[in-house]
């Protein structure tokens, strides 16, 4: 632009053209101003929440001088997470790029179909019922799908829809709900995480205001006698200062709010948010090697008595998953300045590799792994239950991220084998999608083992692929964990085969779950077509599953893993 104007001004008729150039600049300035006003800088009516949680006195306060603060100093020079991608400008590379672009657009079409139907049939409800076409509330009636999908709208460059959603967010009143309590964990990862991520991407201050309102409400969950949060935030008890920690809470639900509260502290400068989660981290650190399976924590905690060691069940699957997922992510979000998260990750994964990982016994001796569950009997008898869970499919990506951040090449290799294991399980089912829970024959070690036909005939399910004992929960709930790890390992290794794996998965998921208006969970993935559609589309379909499918077919600098940490709900939070 500068060179064009300079050329024009050298011409003899510059006296005539100078006013024209001024008019042109005025036109661009006015147009840009209008664009900004219509988008990021527009003023939407803002509804303050009816109750100001920030004004609520704490019944169990921490003196300001004793609050833990964010680590000081600039971020450490951490190892790169992402592969050093290079564009292939040859004819084969251009053809591949076109194919990948077409795949990305098909994913976007699936998102738009779901989002458009949500707008038409379920606007401001938590979820759309994708068969019957109604709205339903499952998370307080605070528009969970809308808030959860904010950053996906931005990432997919659906800016008009994004700002329509922002305007709707401005009207949410956290004190208006038909419920008497909210799920602390789910509200944190979906609503607070969604708002913070959308703010990090757009810098729309309205979103930060709503995040602070919600953050203060959720911060009230820590106002207990020992500063540990309960599973449910009962609003009346929170206002009265009578909340109590649970005595049998899922370990993930009460320990997995670190990323959101840390990012809120980073943005606002308020130490109270970081102090709240830091106390949980210190408790985990003190108890890590005192449990019945040193290195890991049991699935259930007695938070009222600070008993994290007595239970005897251990898993990376349901009820415990995100407890472990947060360790490398917190390390990255804090810029490598808090070493406890590396210690927690390393010690936990040493135990996982020794006791929970198993190699399935299959006829072709495929070099794949799964993460099972164990029970500790007596003093030291560790009993492995060789079951796979869709929820545990995030583990491959976790090992990949931890392997890169902590310079552990073996963990990257483990991550690849776990990720390929979940992809194998998708391909093994008649519908091309994975069951919630399934049992497998296991090799005695992580090395290849000979196929035992007799064991298969005795214990296996002949209706399933060789190696499967059962599919005891055959549903597919539109879950993201498998594509999450496929995406992570693609960004970590640069191997384009992961894009092809993702495309196969997407085609199968779409074929099994698509309805007239959106996409639905299905009842039985062991059947062609996935069985009955159960009229459920949780918000993570738009927040996580389709986002990961979209990103794996996008340029690798879109939400780079060296610039962002993705929370449990796939909300990208800006790294320092």
Coordinates of C-alpha atoms in Angstrom, one line a residue:
X1 CA 0.0 0.0 0.0
X2 CA 2.8 2.4 0.9
X3 CA 4.6 1.8 -2.4
X4 CA 1.4 2.3 -4.5
X5 CA 0.7 5.6 -2.8
X6 CA 4.3 6.7 -3.3
X7 CA 4.1 6.0 -7.1
X8 CA 0.9 7.9 -7.4
X9 CA 2.4 10.9 -5.6
X10 CA 5.3 11.0 -8.1
X11 CA 3.0 11.5 -11.0
X12 CA 2.3 15.1 -12.4
X13 CA -1.3 15.0 -11.5
X14 CA -0.5 14.4 -7.8
X15 CA -2.3 17.6 -6.8
X16 CA -5.6 16.0 -7.9
X17 CA -4.8 12.6 -6.5
X18 CA -3.7 13.7 -3.1
X19 CA -7.3 14.4 -2.0
X20 CA -8.3 11.1 -3.5
X21 CA -5.7 9.3 -1.4
X22 CA -7.0 11.1 1.7
X23 CA -10.5 10.1 0.9
X24 CA -9.3 6.5 0.4
X25 CA -7.6 6.4 3.8
X26 CA -10.7 8.0 5.4
X27 CA -12.9 5.2 3.8
X28 CA -10.6 2.5 5.2
X29 CA -10.5 4.1 8.6
X30 CA -14.2 4.5 8.8
X31 CA -14.8 0.9 7.5
X32 CA -12.3 -0.5 10.1
X33 CA -14.0 1.5 12.8
X34 CA -17.4 0.1 11.9
X35 CA -16.0 -3.4 11.6
X36 CA -14.5 -3.1 15.1
X37 CA -17.6 -1.6 16.5
X38 CA -19.7 -4.5 15.1
X39 CA -17.3 -7.0 16.4
X40 CA -14.9 -6.8 19.3
X41 CA -15.5 -3.3 20.4
X42 CA -19.3 -3.3 20.2
X43 CA -21.3 -2.6 23.4
X44 CA -23.7 -5.4 24.3
X45 CA -26.2 -5.0 27.1
X46 CA -24.5 -6.5 30.2
X47 CA -26.5 -8.2 32.9
X48 CA -24.7 -8.3 36.3
X49 CA -25.4 -11.4 38.3
X50 CA -28.1 -10.9 40.9
X51 CA -25.7 -12.0 43.7
X52 CA -22.2 -10.5 44.0
X53 CA -20.1 -13.5 45.2
X54 CA -17.0 -11.3 45.5
X55 CA -18.7 -9.4 48.3
X56 CA -19.5 -12.6 50.3
X57 CA -17.3 -12.6 53.5
X58 CA -15.2 -15.8 53.8
X59 CA -16.1 -17.8 56.9
X60 CA -12.7 -19.6 56.8
X61 CA -10.5 -16.8 55.4
X62 CA -6.8 -16.9 54.6
X63 CA -4.9 -13.8 55.6
X64 CA -3.8 -11.9 52.5
X65 CA -0.2 -12.2 53.7
X66 CA -0.4 -16.0 53.7
X67 CA -1.9 -16.4 50.2
X68 CA 0.3 -18.4 47.9
X69 CA 1.2 -16.3 44.9
X70 CA 2.0 -17.2 41.3
X71 CA 5.7 -18.1 40.7
X72 CA 7.8 -15.0 40.1
X73 CA 10.0 -14.3 37.1
X74 CA 9.8 -14.8 33.4
X75 CA 8.9 -18.2 31.9
X76 CA 11.7 -20.7 31.5
X77 CA 13.0 -21.7 28.1
X78 CA 11.0 -24.9 27.8
X79 CA 11.5 -27.5 25.1
X80 CA 9.3 -27.1 22.0
X81 CA 6.3 -29.3 22.1
X82 CA 5.3 -29.1 18.4
X83 CA 7.2 -30.8 15.6
X84 CA 9.0 -28.4 13.2
X85 CA 6.6 -28.6 10.3
X86 CA 7.7 -27.6 6.9
X87 CA 5.4 -27.0 3.9
X88 CA 5.8 -29.3 0.9
X89 CA 5.5 -27.0 -2.1
X90 CA 5.8 -29.8 -4.6
X91 CA 2.9 -31.2 -6.6
X92 CA 2.3 -34.0 -4.1
X93 CA 2.4 -31.6 -1.2
X94 CA -0.1 -29.3 -2.8
X95 CA -2.4 -32.2 -3.6
X96 CA -2.1 -33.3 0.0
X97 CA -2.8 -29.8 1.3
X98 CA -6.0 -29.7 -0.8
X99 CA -7.2 -33.0 0.6
X100 CA -6.5 -31.9 4.1
X101 CA -8.3 -28.6 3.5
X102 CA -11.4 -30.4 2.1
X103 CA -11.4 -32.6 5.2
X104 CA -11.3 -29.6 7.5
X105 CA -14.3 -28.1 5.7
X106 CA -16.3 -31.3 6.2
X107 CA -15.6 -31.1 9.9
X108 CA -16.7 -27.5 9.9
X109 CA -19.9 -28.5 8.1
X110 CA -20.6 -30.9 10.9
X111 CA -20.0 -28.2 13.5
X112 CA -22.3 -25.8 11.6
X113 CA -25.1 -28.3 11.4
X114 CA -24.9 -28.9 15.1
X115 CA -24.5 -25.2 16.0
X116 CA -27.3 -24.0 13.7
X117 CA -29.7 -26.6 15.2
X118 CA -28.7 -25.5 18.7
X119 CA -29.5 -21.9 17.8
X120 CA -32.9 -22.9 16.3
X121 CA -34.1 -25.4 18.8
X122 CA -32.2 -24.9 22.1
X123 CA -30.8 -21.4 22.3
X124 CA -29.6 -20.6 25.8
X125 CA -30.3 -24.1 27.0
X126 CA -27.4 -26.3 28.1
X127 CA -27.9 -28.9 25.4
X128 CA -29.7 -29.7 22.2
X129 CA -31.6 -33.0 22.0
X130 CA -30.4 -34.0 18.5
X131 CA -33.2 -36.4 17.6
X132 CA -36.3 -34.7 19.1
X133 CA -35.0 -31.2 18.5
X134 CA -35.6 -29.7 21.9
X135 CA -33.5 -27.9 24.5
X136 CA -32.7 -29.3 27.9
X137 CA -30.7 -28.1 31.0
X138 CA -28.1 -30.4 32.5
X139 CA -25.6 -27.9 34.0
X140 CA -27.6 -25.2 35.8
X141 CA -29.3 -23.7 32.7
X142 CA -26.3 -21.4 32.0
X143 CA -26.1 -22.2 28.3
X144 CA -23.4 -24.8 28.6
X145 CA -23.2 -25.6 24.8
X146 CA -23.1 -21.9 24.0
X147 CA -20.3 -21.1 26.4
X148 CA -18.4 -24.3 25.7
X149 CA -18.4 -23.6 21.9
X150 CA -17.3 -20.0 22.1
X151 CA -13.6 -20.7 21.3
X152 CA -14.5 -23.2 18.6
X153 CA -16.5 -20.5 16.9
X154 CA -13.5 -18.2 17.0
X155 CA -11.1 -20.9 15.8
X156 CA -13.3 -21.9 12.9
X157 CA -13.5 -18.2 11.9
X158 CA -17.2 -18.0 12.5
X159 CA -16.9 -14.5 13.9
X160 CA -20.5 -13.3 13.4
X161 CA -21.8 -16.4 15.3
X162 CA -19.1 -15.8 17.9
X163 CA -20.2 -12.2 18.7
X164 CA -23.9 -13.3 18.7
X165 CA -22.9 -15.8 21.4
X166 CA -20.9 -13.2 23.3
X167 CA -24.0 -11.0 23.4
X168 CA -25.9 -13.9 24.8
X169 CA -23.2 -14.6 27.4
X170 CA -23.6 -11.0 28.6
X171 CA -27.1 -11.9 29.8
X172 CA -26.2 -14.9 31.9
X173 CA -27.0 -14.5 35.6
X174 CA -25.2 -17.1 37.6
X175 CA -27.6 -16.6 40.5
X176 CA -30.6 -17.6 38.3
X177 CA -31.0 -21.3 38.1
X178 CA -33.6 -23.9 38.9
X179 CA -30.9 -25.9 40.6
X180 CA -29.9 -25.6 44.3
X181 CA -26.3 -26.6 43.6
X182 CA -23.8 -26.8 40.7
X183 CA -21.2 -29.4 39.9
X184 CA -17.9 -27.8 40.8
X185 CA -15.8 -29.7 38.3
X186 CA -18.0 -29.5 35.3
X187 CA -18.9 -25.8 35.8
X188 CA -15.2 -25.0 36.1
X189 CA -14.0 -26.8 33.0
X190 CA -16.9 -26.0 30.7
X191 CA -18.1 -22.5 31.8
X192 CA -15.1 -20.9 33.4
X193 CA -12.6 -22.6 31.0
X194 CA -14.8 -21.6 28.0
X195 CA -15.0 -18.0 29.1
X196 CA -11.3 -17.6 29.8
X197 CA -10.3 -19.3 26.5
X198 CA -12.6 -17.1 24.5
X199 CA -11.2 -14.1 26.2
X200 CA -7.6 -15.2 25.6
X201 CA -8.4 -15.6 21.9
X202 CA -10.6 -12.5 21.3
X203 CA -9.7 -10.0 24.1
X204 CA -13.4 -9.4 24.5
X205 CA -13.5 -7.9 28.0
X206 CA -17.2 -8.8 28.4
X207 CA -16.1 -12.4 28.6
X208 CA -13.6 -11.7 31.3
X209 CA -16.2 -9.9 33.4
X210 CA -18.4 -12.9 33.2
X211 CA -15.5 -15.2 34.0
X212 CA -14.6 -13.2 37.1
X213 CA -18.3 -13.3 38.3
X214 CA -18.3 -17.1 37.9
X215 CA -14.8 -17.4 39.3
X216 CA -15.9 -15.7 42.5
X217 CA -18.9 -18.0 42.8
X218 CA -16.7 -21.1 42.3
X219 CA -14.1 -19.7 44.7
X220 CA -16.7 -19.9 47.4
X221 CA -16.4 -23.7 47.1
X222 CA -13.0 -23.4 48.8
X223 CA -14.5 -21.7 51.9
X224 CA -14.5 -24.8 54.0
X225 CA -12.8 -25.7 57.3
X226 CA -9.8 -27.1 55.5
X227 CA -10.1 -25.1 52.2
X228 CA -10.9 -28.2 50.2
X229 CA -13.8 -27.9 47.7
X230 CA -16.9 -30.2 47.7
X231 CA -18.2 -32.1 44.7
X232 CA -21.4 -30.0 44.7
X233 CA -21.5 -26.3 45.4
X234 CA -24.7 -25.9 47.3
X235 CA -25.6 -22.2 46.8
X236 CA -27.4 -21.7 50.1
X237 CA -24.7 -23.4 52.1
X238 CA -22.0 -21.5 50.3
X239 CA -23.7 -18.2 51.1
X240 CA -24.1 -19.3 54.8
X241 CA -20.5 -20.5 55.0
X242 CA -21.5 -24.0 55.9
X243 CA -20.1 -26.0 52.9
X244 CA -18.2 -29.2 53.8
X245 CA -15.8 -31.2 51.7
X246 CA -17.0 -34.7 50.7
X247 CA -16.1 -38.0 52.3
X248 CA -16.2 -40.1 49.1
X249 CA -15.5 -37.8 46.1
X250 CA -14.1 -38.7 42.7
X251 CA -10.4 -37.7 42.8
X252 CA -10.7 -35.9 39.5
X253 CA -13.6 -33.7 40.5
X254 CA -12.0 -32.0 43.5
X255 CA -8.4 -31.7 42.1
X256 CA -8.8 -30.6 38.5
X257 CA -9.6 -26.9 38.6
X258 CA -5.9 -25.8 38.6
X259 CA -5.7 -24.6 35.0
X260 CA -8.7 -22.4 35.1
X261 CA -8.0 -20.8 38.5
X262 CA -4.4 -20.3 37.6
X263 CA -5.2 -18.6 34.4
X264 CA -7.8 -16.4 36.2
X265 CA -5.1 -15.4 38.6
X266 CA -2.7 -14.6 35.8
X267 CA -5.1 -12.4 34.0
X268 CA -6.6 -10.6 37.0
X269 CA -3.5 -10.5 39.3
X270 CA -5.6 -11.9 42.2
X271 CA -3.6 -14.3 44.3
X272 CA -6.7 -15.8 45.9
X273 CA -7.5 -17.9 42.9
X274 CA -4.0 -19.4 42.7
X275 CA -3.8 -20.0 46.4
X276 CA -7.0 -22.0 46.3
X277 CA -5.7 -24.6 43.9
X278 CA -2.1 -24.5 45.2
X279 CA -3.3 -25.9 48.5
X280 CA -4.7 -29.0 46.7
X281 CA -1.5 -29.4 44.8
X282 CA 0.5 -29.4 48.0
X283 CA -1.8 -32.0 49.5
X284 CA -1.2 -34.2 46.4
X285 CA 2.5 -33.8 46.8
X286 CA 2.5 -34.8 50.4
X287 CA 0.4 -37.9 49.8
X288 CA 1.8 -39.1 46.5
X289 CA 4.0 -41.8 47.9
X290 CA 1.9 -42.7 50.9
X291 CA -0.9 -44.4 49.0
X292 CA -1.4 -48.1 48.5
X293 CA 0.1 -47.8 45.1
X294 CA 2.9 -45.2 45.6
X295 CA 3.1 -42.7 42.8
X296 CA -0.7 -42.6 42.2
X297 CA -3.7 -41.7 44.2
X298 CA -6.9 -43.8 44.6
X299 CA -10.0 -43.1 42.6
X300 CA -11.9 -41.7 45.6
X301 CA -10.9 -39.2 48.3
X302 CA -12.1 -38.3 51.7
X303 CA -11.5 -34.6 51.4
X304 CA -13.1 -33.8 54.8
X305 CA -10.4 -35.8 56.6
X306 CA -7.7 -35.1 54.0
X307 CA -7.5 -38.9 53.5
X308 CA -6.1 -39.5 50.0
X309 CA -4.5 -42.8 50.7
X310 CA -6.9 -45.5 52.0
X311 CA -8.9 -46.5 49.0
X312 CA -7.5 -49.4 46.9
X313 CA -8.7 -48.7 43.4
X314 CA -6.5 -46.9 40.8
X315 CA -7.1 -45.8 37.3
X316 CA -6.5 -43.1 34.6
X317 CA -10.1 -43.6 33.4
X318 CA -13.4 -42.4 34.7
X319 CA -13.5 -40.4 38.0
X320 CA -9.7 -40.0 38.1
X321 CA -8.6 -39.0 34.6
X322 CA -8.0 -35.3 34.8
X323 CA -6.2 -35.4 38.1
X324 CA -3.2 -36.7 36.1
X325 CA -3.8 -34.8 32.8
X326 CA -3.3 -31.5 34.5
X327 CA 0.3 -32.1 35.6
X328 CA 2.2 -31.4 32.4
X329 CA -0.3 -28.7 31.4
X330 CA 0.1 -26.9 34.7
X331 CA 3.9 -27.0 34.3
X332 CA 3.5 -25.4 30.8
X333 CA 0.9 -22.8 31.9
X334 CA 3.2 -21.7 34.8
X335 CA 6.1 -21.4 32.4
X336 CA 8.1 -24.2 34.0
X337 CA 8.5 -22.1 37.2
X338 CA 6.8 -24.6 39.5
X339 CA 8.8 -27.8 39.6
X340 CA 6.2 -29.7 41.7
X341 CA 4.2 -30.5 38.6
X342 CA 7.1 -32.2 36.9
X343 CA 7.7 -34.3 40.0
X344 CA 4.0 -35.2 40.3
X345 CA 3.9 -36.2 36.6
X346 CA 7.2 -38.2 36.6
X347 CA 6.4 -40.2 39.8
X348 CA 2.8 -40.9 38.7
X349 CA 3.8 -42.0 35.2
X350 CA 6.5 -44.3 36.5
X351 CA 3.8 -46.1 38.5
X352 CA 1.4 -46.1 35.5
X353 CA 4.0 -47.6 33.2
X354 CA 4.8 -50.3 35.7
X355 CA 1.3 -51.3 36.8
X356 CA -1.5 -49.9 34.6
X357 CA -0.3 -50.1 31.0
X358 CA -0.9 -53.4 29.2
X359 CA -0.4 -54.8 25.7
X360 CA -3.4 -56.6 24.3
X361 CA -3.0 -60.2 23.0
X362 CA -4.0 -60.0 19.4
X363 CA -3.3 -62.4 16.4
X364 CA -1.1 -59.9 14.5
X365 CA 0.9 -58.8 17.7
X366 CA 0.1 -55.2 17.0
X367 CA 2.4 -52.9 18.9
X368 CA -0.2 -51.0 20.8
X369 CA -1.0 -50.3 24.5
X370 CA -4.0 -49.5 26.7
X371 CA -4.3 -48.1 30.2
X372 CA -6.2 -50.4 32.5
X373 CA -7.3 -50.2 36.2
X374 CA -5.8 -51.9 39.2
X375 CA -6.9 -52.9 42.7
X376 CA -4.4 -53.4 45.5
X377 CA -5.2 -56.4 47.7
X378 CA -3.5 -56.8 51.1
X379 CA -0.2 -55.1 51.6
X380 CA 1.2 -55.2 48.0
X381 CA -0.7 -57.5 45.7
X382 CA -1.5 -55.4 42.6
X383 CA -4.3 -56.9 40.4
X384 CA -4.6 -55.5 36.9
X385 CA -8.1 -55.3 35.2
X386 CA -7.2 -55.2 31.5
X387 CA -10.1 -52.9 30.4
X388 CA -10.0 -50.1 28.0
X389 CA -12.1 -46.9 28.5
X390 CA -12.8 -44.2 26.0
X391 CA -12.2 -41.7 28.8
X392 CA -8.7 -43.0 29.2
X393 CA -7.8 -42.4 25.6
X394 CA -6.4 -39.0 26.6
X395 CA -3.4 -40.8 28.1
X396 CA -1.6 -41.1 24.8
X397 CA -1.6 -37.3 24.3
X398 CA -0.6 -36.8 28.0
X399 CA 2.4 -39.0 27.6
X400 CA 3.3 -37.2 24.3
X401 CA 3.0 -33.7 26.0
X402 CA 4.9 -34.8 29.1
X403 CA 7.6 -36.5 26.9
X404 CA 8.3 -33.3 25.0
X405 CA 8.1 -30.9 28.0
X406 CA 10.4 -33.1 30.2
X407 CA 12.7 -34.4 27.4
X408 CA 11.6 -38.0 27.8
X409 CA 11.6 -39.7 24.4
X410 CA 10.4 -43.0 25.9
X411 CA 7.2 -41.2 27.0
X412 CA 6.6 -40.0 23.4
X413 CA 6.9 -43.5 22.2
X414 CA 4.5 -44.8 24.9
X415 CA 2.1 -42.0 23.9
X416 CA 2.2 -43.2 20.3
X417 CA 1.4 -46.8 21.2
X418 CA -1.5 -45.7 23.5
X419 CA -2.9 -43.5 20.8
X420 CA -2.7 -46.2 18.1
X421 CA -4.3 -48.5 20.6
X422 CA -7.4 -46.4 20.8
X423 CA -7.5 -45.9 17.0
X424 CA -7.3 -49.7 16.7
X425 CA -10.3 -50.1 19.0
X426 CA -12.3 -47.7 16.8
X427 CA -11.5 -49.7 13.8
X428 CA -12.2 -53.0 15.5
X429 CA -15.9 -52.2 16.0
X430 CA -18.6 -52.8 13.4
X431 CA -19.6 -49.1 13.6
X432 CA -16.0 -47.8 13.5
X433 CA -16.4 -46.1 16.9
X434 CA -15.1 -47.2 20.3
X435 CA -17.2 -48.4 23.2
X436 CA -17.2 -46.6 26.5
X437 CA -15.7 -49.7 28.3
X438 CA -14.3 -53.0 26.9
X439 CA -12.2 -55.9 28.1
X440 CA -9.2 -57.3 26.4
X441 CA -6.9 -60.3 26.6
X442 CA -3.6 -59.0 28.0
X443 CA 0.0 -60.1 27.3
X444 CA 2.0 -60.8 30.5
X445 CA 4.3 -57.9 29.8
X446 CA 4.5 -54.9 27.5
X447 CA 6.4 -57.0 25.0
X448 CA 4.8 -58.9 22.1
X449 CA 3.3 -62.2 23.1
X450 CA 2.1 -65.2 21.1
X451 CA -1.6 -65.4 20.2
X452 CA -3.4 -68.0 22.4
X453 CA -6.3 -69.3 20.4
X454 CA -7.5 -71.5 23.2
X455 CA -7.7 -68.7 25.7
X456 CA -9.6 -66.7 23.2
X457 CA -12.1 -69.5 22.6
X458 CA -12.5 -69.9 26.4
X459 CA -12.8 -66.3 27.5
X460 CA -13.3 -64.1 24.4
X461 CA -16.4 -62.8 22.8
X462 CA -16.6 -64.4 19.4
X463 CA -18.9 -61.7 18.1
X464 CA -16.1 -59.2 18.5
X465 CA -12.7 -58.9 16.9
X466 CA -10.1 -61.4 18.2
X467 CA -8.6 -60.2 21.4
X468 CA -11.8 -58.7 22.9
X469 CA -13.3 -60.2 26.0
X470 CA -16.4 -57.9 26.0
X471 CA -17.8 -54.5 25.2
X472 CA -19.5 -54.2 28.6
X473 CA -20.6 -50.6 27.9
X474 CA -21.1 -50.5 24.2
X475 CA -22.2 -46.9 23.9
X476 CA -20.5 -44.0 22.1
X477 CA -21.3 -40.7 23.7
X478 CA -19.6 -38.4 21.1
X479 CA -16.5 -38.4 23.3
X480 CA -13.3 -36.6 22.3
X481 CA -10.5 -38.4 24.1
X482 CA -9.3 -40.6 21.2
X483 CA -9.2 -37.8 18.6
X484 CA -7.6 -35.6 21.3
X485 CA -4.6 -38.0 21.5
X486 CA -4.5 -38.4 17.7
X487 CA -4.3 -34.6 17.4
X488 CA -1.7 -34.3 20.1
X489 CA 0.6 -37.0 18.6
X490 CA 0.3 -35.4 15.2
X491 CA 1.4 -32.0 16.5
X492 CA 4.2 -33.7 18.5
X493 CA 5.6 -36.1 15.9
X494 CA 4.5 -34.5 12.6
X495 CA 3.5 -37.9 11.3
X496 CA 0.8 -37.3 8.6
X497 CA -0.5 -40.8 9.2
X498 CA -2.3 -39.4 12.3
X499 CA -4.3 -37.2 9.9
X500 CA -5.4 -40.2 8.0
X501 CA -6.3 -42.0 11.2
X502 CA -8.3 -38.9 12.2
X503 CA -10.2 -38.9 8.9
X504 CA -11.2 -42.5 9.2
X505 CA -12.4 -41.9 12.7
X506 CA -14.4 -38.8 11.7
X507 CA -16.1 -40.6 8.8
X508 CA -17.1 -43.4 11.1
X509 CA -18.4 -41.1 13.9
X510 CA -20.3 -39.1 11.4
X511 CA -21.9 -42.1 9.8
X512 CA -22.9 -43.7 13.1
X513 CA -24.2 -40.5 14.9
X514 CA -25.7 -38.1 12.4
X515 CA -29.3 -37.2 12.7
X516 CA -31.6 -35.1 10.7
X517 CA -30.6 -32.0 12.6
X518 CA -27.3 -32.7 14.4
X519 CA -25.4 -35.7 15.9
X520 CA -26.4 -38.0 18.7
X521 CA -24.8 -40.5 21.1
X522 CA -25.5 -44.1 20.1
X523 CA -26.3 -47.2 22.2
X524 CA -24.2 -50.0 20.7
X525 CA -21.0 -49.5 18.6
X526 CA -20.6 -53.3 18.1
X527 CA -23.5 -53.0 15.6
X528 CA -23.2 -51.5 12.2
X529 CA -24.7 -48.0 12.4
X530 CA -24.1 -47.8 16.1
X531 CA -27.4 -49.0 17.3
X532 CA -30.1 -46.7 18.6
X533 CA -29.5 -42.9 18.7
X534 CA -30.1 -41.9 22.3
X535 CA -31.0 -38.2 21.7
X536 CA -28.0 -36.8 23.6
X537 CA -25.4 -34.3 22.4
X538 CA -23.3 -33.1 25.2
X539 CA -21.6 -29.7 24.9
X540 CA -18.1 -31.4 24.5
X541 CA -19.2 -32.5 21.0
X542 CA -18.8 -28.8 19.9
X543 CA -16.1 -27.9 22.4
X544 CA -13.8 -30.8 22.1
X545 CA -14.5 -33.5 19.6
X546 CA -15.1 -31.4 16.5
X547 CA -12.5 -28.9 17.6
X548 CA -9.8 -31.6 17.7
X549 CA -11.0 -32.9 14.3
X550 CA -10.8 -29.4 12.9
X551 CA -7.4 -28.6 14.3
X552 CA -5.7 -31.7 13.1
X553 CA -6.6 -30.7 9.5
X554 CA -5.6 -27.1 10.1
X555 CA -2.2 -25.3 9.8
X556 CA -0.1 -26.3 12.9
X557 CA 0.3 -22.7 14.0
X558 CA -3.5 -22.5 14.7
X559 CA -3.6 -23.0 18.5
X560 CA 0.1 -24.0 18.6
X561 CA 0.9 -26.2 21.6
X562 CA 3.9 -24.0 22.2
X563 CA 1.6 -21.0 22.7
X564 CA -1.5 -22.6 24.4
X565 CA -2.4 -25.2 26.9
X566 CA -5.7 -26.9 26.3
X567 CA -7.7 -27.5 29.4
X568 CA -9.7 -30.7 30.2
X569 CA -12.5 -29.4 27.9
X570 CA -10.1 -28.5 25.1
X571 CA -10.3 -24.8 25.9
X572 CA -6.9 -23.1 24.8
X573 CA -5.4 -21.0 27.6
X574 CA -2.6 -18.7 26.7
X575 CA 0.8 -19.8 27.9
X576 CA 3.1 -17.0 29.4

